[in-house]
Amino acid sequence: MSRVLAIARHTFAEGIRMRIVLVFLILLVFLLLRMPFALRGDETLTGRLQNFLAYSLGALSLLLSLATIFFSCSTLSTEIRECSLHLIVTKPVTRFQILLGKWIGVNLLNLLILALCGATIYGLAYYIQSRPEQFYRDRLQVRDVVWTAREAATPVVPRQELVKAAEEDVRVRVERGEVEEFKKAEALATRLTELLNQWRQVEPGGYRVYEFSGLAPPEREDTVLQIRYKALGLPLPPGELLAIRWVVLDPETQTPLAMRDTMERSGETHQFLVNAGPVVRNGRALLQVINPLDPRSNTTVFFEGEDSLQLLYRVSAFEPNFVKGLAIIGLQLGLLSALGVFFSVFVSFPVACLCTATFYLLALGMPWIMEVIGTTAQVHLGEQDPYGRLGPAVRAILVPVLKYGVPDFTHYNGIGRLVDGRYIAPSLLALSAARTLCYGLALLLLPGWLIFKRREIAEVVV
């Protein structure tokens, strides 16, 4: 292990002296120091803080990824080209130890830069959130929406009641001969989906009460919760503006506690705040959704999808969440550094950079790539298929290769959750480690070692 650490220390020192890494670091420092004063957002304290977190962490991830690609691809290929690796291979050190030491050295430098820049970003973010606010509600939004870690609760689905009603409807239809016995399971699934959609609908002039459970008790009397929704108007109301009345009920007595009227665009995500003190009782909250009767339209309010109505509540502090967000960035850098060292084993520096950068772009654009090749479409008909008649065969090959060979960096991403004040679960951190760090190490330590072991470092001259 001492030999591996010696190579890691040498690689770490090499990275500090590398000019291109220094250029990326200077650019990053300049951006971080400039952003708090250049990014104004919507001129609210919340907007300034969210903009700074989004752009600073995004710049940190991008610039450090590019620096990692250049450094990891050059550390081994340069030594092979300049023959300085000859001095190492003559020592009592294995090829495996060389690869592992190179990878550890690159990531030691990444860890140092990530820690220093992370501390700088946190300090500047703390400075921004401590600035005077324009109005008191902005201070509550900063404290309980951004500078926190929240989970999203969705309404409790009365699944047993819906299943029982669906089974009764299907039984009646079977007795009447409307449904054949061998199609009973299919009819039950269809009817259950219909009842679930009806439960998510509020008819014109009607109302529905949704229950949220498992909520954490508020820490203060003035703690606020955020209600986030994406409602569709069926059919579209005049001007596509959907009117909804929200009534917060006491979970025990069901008496109204607060009321709010909204008039927002249909099909878009909106949110508003409510006081959590009287709302949450024994981990429960009740929300009544009223669809006001409008004589000009006959619009039904429909919450499409499980996440179309959410209640966000605090479960942890901002600081642990911030550290986990930086850890996810570090895991992605671990994958890129492993790829860079792997490619530099058997190709030149420019080709290794090109291959690693291509992989990085694929990992960033996975959702768009999957959509382009047609995996999100339900049915492909004739000319609508981007690959024509060969579409099914192409997707049968491409989808597994992309799905299992390239991790989706947008899925294992903590920046968006940090900006939104959402809790980064340990499971997401574990999945990110499995799909990035473990994948990169497996690629580096198995095929990379086998290729490097059989490669002649120096040509034999007779």
PDB file of C-alpha atoms in Angstrom, residues 217-353:
ATOM      1  CA  PRO A 217     -43.692  18.157  13.417  1.00  0.00           C
ATOM      2  CA  PRO A 218     -42.822  21.835  12.823  1.00  0.00           C
ATOM      3  CA  GLU A 219     -39.858  23.134  14.830  1.00  0.00           C
ATOM      4  CA  ARG A 220     -41.323  26.636  15.301  1.00  0.00           C
ATOM      5  CA  GLU A 221     -44.722  28.210  15.414  1.00  0.00           C
ATOM      6  CA  ASP A 222     -43.921  30.280  12.333  1.00  0.00           C
ATOM      7  CA  THR A 223     -42.570  27.351  10.299  1.00  0.00           C
ATOM      8  CA  VAL A 224     -44.132  27.229   6.838  1.00  0.00           C
ATOM      9  CA  LEU A 225     -44.956  24.333   4.533  1.00  0.00           C
ATOM     10  CA  GLN A 226     -44.976  24.542   0.767  1.00  0.00           C
ATOM     11  CA  ILE A 227     -47.847  23.148  -1.271  1.00  0.00           C
ATOM     12  CA  ARG A 228     -46.792  22.398  -4.830  1.00  0.00           C
ATOM     13  CA  TYR A 229     -49.244  21.375  -7.526  1.00  0.00           C
ATOM     14  CA  LYS A 230     -49.608  20.825 -11.251  1.00  0.00           C
ATOM     15  CA  ALA A 231     -53.287  20.806 -12.169  1.00  0.00           C
ATOM     16  CA  LEU A 232     -54.892  20.387 -15.568  1.00  0.00           C
ATOM     17  CA  GLY A 233     -58.161  22.006 -16.581  1.00  0.00           C
ATOM     18  CA  LEU A 234     -60.358  19.632 -18.615  1.00  0.00           C
ATOM     19  CA  PRO A 235     -61.437  21.248 -20.879  1.00  0.00           C
ATOM     20  CA  LEU A 236     -59.175  24.285 -20.779  1.00  0.00           C
ATOM     21  CA  PRO A 237     -60.734  27.255 -18.960  1.00  0.00           C
ATOM     22  CA  PRO A 238     -60.877  30.737 -20.532  1.00  0.00           C
ATOM     23  CA  GLY A 239     -57.370  32.131 -20.913  1.00  0.00           C
ATOM     24  CA  GLU A 240     -56.027  28.763 -19.717  1.00  0.00           C
ATOM     25  CA  LEU A 241     -56.213  30.145 -16.150  1.00  0.00           C
ATOM     26  CA  LEU A 242     -57.435  27.568 -13.666  1.00  0.00           C
ATOM     27  CA  ALA A 243     -59.223  28.800 -10.523  1.00  0.00           C
ATOM     28  CA  ILE A 244     -58.840  26.648  -7.383  1.00  0.00           C
ATOM     29  CA  ARG A 245     -59.780  27.307  -3.773  1.00  0.00           C
ATOM     30  CA  TRP A 246     -57.538  25.650  -1.186  1.00  0.00           C
ATOM     31  CA  VAL A 247     -58.774  25.125   2.361  1.00  0.00           C
ATOM     32  CA  VAL A 248     -56.470  23.755   5.070  1.00  0.00           C
ATOM     33  CA  LEU A 249     -58.448  21.705   7.595  1.00  0.00           C
ATOM     34  CA  ASP A 250     -57.706  20.681  11.146  1.00  0.00           C
ATOM     35  CA  PRO A 251     -56.735  16.976  10.931  1.00  0.00           C
ATOM     36  CA  GLU A 252     -58.724  16.136  14.076  1.00  0.00           C
ATOM     37  CA  THR A 253     -61.873  18.287  13.863  1.00  0.00           C
ATOM     38  CA  GLN A 254     -61.790  19.033  10.087  1.00  0.00           C
ATOM     39  CA  THR A 255     -62.597  22.665  10.771  1.00  0.00           C
ATOM     40  CA  PRO A 256     -61.139  25.215   8.318  1.00  0.00           C
ATOM     41  CA  LEU A 257     -57.859  26.784   9.433  1.00  0.00           C
ATOM     42  CA  ALA A 258     -56.798  28.760   6.367  1.00  0.00           C
ATOM     43  CA  MET A 259     -58.029  29.435   2.845  1.00  0.00           C
ATOM     44  CA  ARG A 260     -56.332  30.551  -0.340  1.00  0.00           C
ATOM     45  CA  ASP A 261     -57.635  31.226  -3.857  1.00  0.00           C
ATOM     46  CA  THR A 262     -55.336  30.716  -6.836  1.00  0.00           C
ATOM     47  CA  MET A 263     -55.754  31.590 -10.502  1.00  0.00           C
ATOM     48  CA  GLU A 264     -52.801  30.014 -12.323  1.00  0.00           C
ATOM     49  CA  ARG A 265     -52.078  28.634 -15.767  1.00  0.00           C
ATOM     50  CA  SER A 266     -53.274  25.091 -16.397  1.00  0.00           C
ATOM     51  CA  GLY A 267     -50.672  22.337 -16.783  1.00  0.00           C
ATOM     52  CA  GLU A 268     -47.810  24.239 -15.115  1.00  0.00           C
ATOM     53  CA  THR A 269     -46.237  23.779 -11.682  1.00  0.00           C
ATOM     54  CA  HIS A 270     -47.136  26.315  -9.013  1.00  0.00           C
ATOM     55  CA  GLN A 271     -46.645  26.583  -5.264  1.00  0.00           C
ATOM     56  CA  PHE A 272     -47.674  28.574  -2.218  1.00  0.00           C
ATOM     57  CA  LEU A 273     -46.866  28.600   1.504  1.00  0.00           C
ATOM     58  CA  VAL A 274     -49.014  27.775   4.533  1.00  0.00           C
ATOM     59  CA  ASN A 275     -48.269  28.055   8.237  1.00  0.00           C
ATOM     60  CA  ALA A 276     -47.311  24.598   9.543  1.00  0.00           C
ATOM     61  CA  GLY A 277     -48.026  25.294  13.248  1.00  0.00           C
ATOM     62  CA  PRO A 278     -51.787  24.595  13.324  1.00  0.00           C
ATOM     63  CA  VAL A 279     -51.803  22.455  10.166  1.00  0.00           C
ATOM     64  CA  VAL A 280     -49.766  19.398  11.195  1.00  0.00           C
ATOM     65  CA  ARG A 281     -51.230  17.215  13.957  1.00  0.00           C
ATOM     66  CA  ASN A 282     -49.688  13.846  14.823  1.00  0.00           C
ATOM     67  CA  GLY A 283     -47.916  13.793  11.476  1.00  0.00           C
ATOM     68  CA  ARG A 284     -51.150  14.389   9.515  1.00  0.00           C
ATOM     69  CA  ALA A 285     -52.513  17.259   7.450  1.00  0.00           C
ATOM     70  CA  LEU A 286     -55.774  17.698   5.526  1.00  0.00           C
ATOM     71  CA  LEU A 287     -56.166  19.785   2.378  1.00  0.00           C
ATOM     72  CA  GLN A 288     -59.526  20.486   0.813  1.00  0.00           C
ATOM     73  CA  VAL A 289     -59.468  21.308  -2.904  1.00  0.00           C
ATOM     74  CA  ILE A 290     -62.533  23.167  -4.176  1.00  0.00           C
ATOM     75  CA  ASN A 291     -63.322  23.688  -7.848  1.00  0.00           C
ATOM     76  CA  PRO A 292     -65.450  26.880  -7.913  1.00  0.00           C
ATOM     77  CA  LEU A 293     -68.440  26.703 -10.232  1.00  0.00           C
ATOM     78  CA  ASP A 294     -67.932  29.070 -13.154  1.00  0.00           C
ATOM     79  CA  PRO A 295     -70.947  29.607 -15.457  1.00  0.00           C
ATOM     80  CA  ARG A 296     -68.591  30.513 -18.311  1.00  0.00           C
ATOM     81  CA  SER A 297     -66.900  27.092 -18.315  1.00  0.00           C
ATOM     82  CA  ASN A 298     -67.401  23.542 -17.151  1.00  0.00           C
ATOM     83  CA  THR A 299     -63.801  22.771 -16.203  1.00  0.00           C
ATOM     84  CA  THR A 300     -62.708  19.756 -14.162  1.00  0.00           C
ATOM     85  CA  VAL A 301     -59.546  20.040 -12.058  1.00  0.00           C
ATOM     86  CA  PHE A 302     -57.310  17.006 -12.635  1.00  0.00           C
ATOM     87  CA  PHE A 303     -54.074  16.209 -10.790  1.00  0.00           C
ATOM     88  CA  GLU A 304     -52.310  13.991 -13.299  1.00  0.00           C
ATOM     89  CA  GLY A 305     -49.698  11.681 -11.793  1.00  0.00           C
ATOM     90  CA  GLU A 306     -48.609  10.798  -8.291  1.00  0.00           C
ATOM     91  CA  ASP A 307     -46.386  13.879  -7.864  1.00  0.00           C
ATOM     92  CA  SER A 308     -48.872  16.418  -9.205  1.00  0.00           C
ATOM     93  CA  LEU A 309     -49.904  17.413  -5.658  1.00  0.00           C
ATOM     94  CA  GLN A 310     -47.221  17.589  -2.957  1.00  0.00           C
ATOM     95  CA  LEU A 311     -46.733  18.965   0.518  1.00  0.00           C
ATOM     96  CA  LEU A 312     -43.067  19.685   1.266  1.00  0.00           C
ATOM     97  CA  TYR A 313     -41.906  19.609   4.885  1.00  0.00           C
ATOM     98  CA  ARG A 314     -38.537  19.897   6.646  1.00  0.00           C
ATOM     99  CA  VAL A 315     -36.666  16.717   7.645  1.00  0.00           C
ATOM    100  CA  SER A 316     -33.038  17.862   7.988  1.00  0.00           C
ATOM    101  CA  ALA A 317     -30.696  20.851   7.927  1.00  0.00           C
ATOM    102  CA  PHE A 318     -29.102  22.435   4.885  1.00  0.00           C
ATOM    103  CA  GLU A 319     -25.486  21.695   5.843  1.00  0.00           C
ATOM    104  CA  PRO A 320     -25.614  17.843   5.759  1.00  0.00           C
ATOM    105  CA  ASN A 321     -27.577  18.091   2.519  1.00  0.00           C
ATOM    106  CA  PHE A 322     -24.910  20.376   1.047  1.00  0.00           C
ATOM    107  CA  VAL A 323     -22.142  17.915   1.952  1.00  0.00           C
ATOM    108  CA  LYS A 324     -24.047  15.068   0.284  1.00  0.00           C
ATOM    109  CA  GLY A 325     -24.477  17.188  -2.835  1.00  0.00           C
ATOM    110  CA  LEU A 326     -20.715  17.766  -2.985  1.00  0.00           C
ATOM    111  CA  ALA A 327     -20.163  14.028  -2.411  1.00  0.00           C
ATOM    112  CA  ILE A 328     -22.263  13.196  -5.489  1.00  0.00           C
ATOM    113  CA  ILE A 329     -20.111  15.582  -7.554  1.00  0.00           C
ATOM    114  CA  GLY A 330     -17.005  13.851  -6.155  1.00  0.00           C
ATOM    115  CA  LEU A 331     -18.346  10.419  -7.122  1.00  0.00           C
ATOM    116  CA  GLN A 332     -18.913  11.570 -10.686  1.00  0.00           C
ATOM    117  CA  LEU A 333     -15.361  12.907 -10.773  1.00  0.00           C
ATOM    118  CA  GLY A 334     -14.170   9.509  -9.558  1.00  0.00           C
ATOM    119  CA  LEU A 335     -15.803   7.893 -12.579  1.00  0.00           C
ATOM    120  CA  LEU A 336     -14.330  10.418 -15.027  1.00  0.00           C
ATOM    121  CA  SER A 337     -10.846  10.038 -13.546  1.00  0.00           C
ATOM    122  CA  ALA A 338     -11.081   6.241 -13.804  1.00  0.00           C
ATOM    123  CA  LEU A 339     -12.121   6.543 -17.451  1.00  0.00           C
ATOM    124  CA  GLY A 340      -9.294   8.981 -18.178  1.00  0.00           C
ATOM    125  CA  VAL A 341      -6.654   6.694 -16.684  1.00  0.00           C
ATOM    126  CA  PHE A 342      -8.221   3.687 -18.437  1.00  0.00           C
ATOM    127  CA  PHE A 343      -8.129   5.241 -21.920  1.00  0.00           C
ATOM    128  CA  SER A 344      -4.626   6.624 -21.422  1.00  0.00           C
ATOM    129  CA  VAL A 345      -3.384   3.041 -20.974  1.00  0.00           C
ATOM    130  CA  PHE A 346      -3.704   2.219 -24.675  1.00  0.00           C
ATOM    131  CA  VAL A 347      -4.322   5.492 -26.617  1.00  0.00           C
ATOM    132  CA  SER A 348      -2.640   8.872 -26.846  1.00  0.00           C
ATOM    133  CA  PHE A 349      -3.552  11.884 -24.736  1.00  0.00           C
ATOM    134  CA  PRO A 350      -5.814  13.646 -27.316  1.00  0.00           C
ATOM    135  CA  VAL A 351      -7.744  10.445 -28.079  1.00  0.00           C
ATOM    136  CA  ALA A 352      -8.131   9.642 -24.379  1.00  0.00           C
ATOM    137  CA  CYS A 353      -9.500  13.137 -23.746  1.00  0.00           C
TER     138      CYS A 353
END
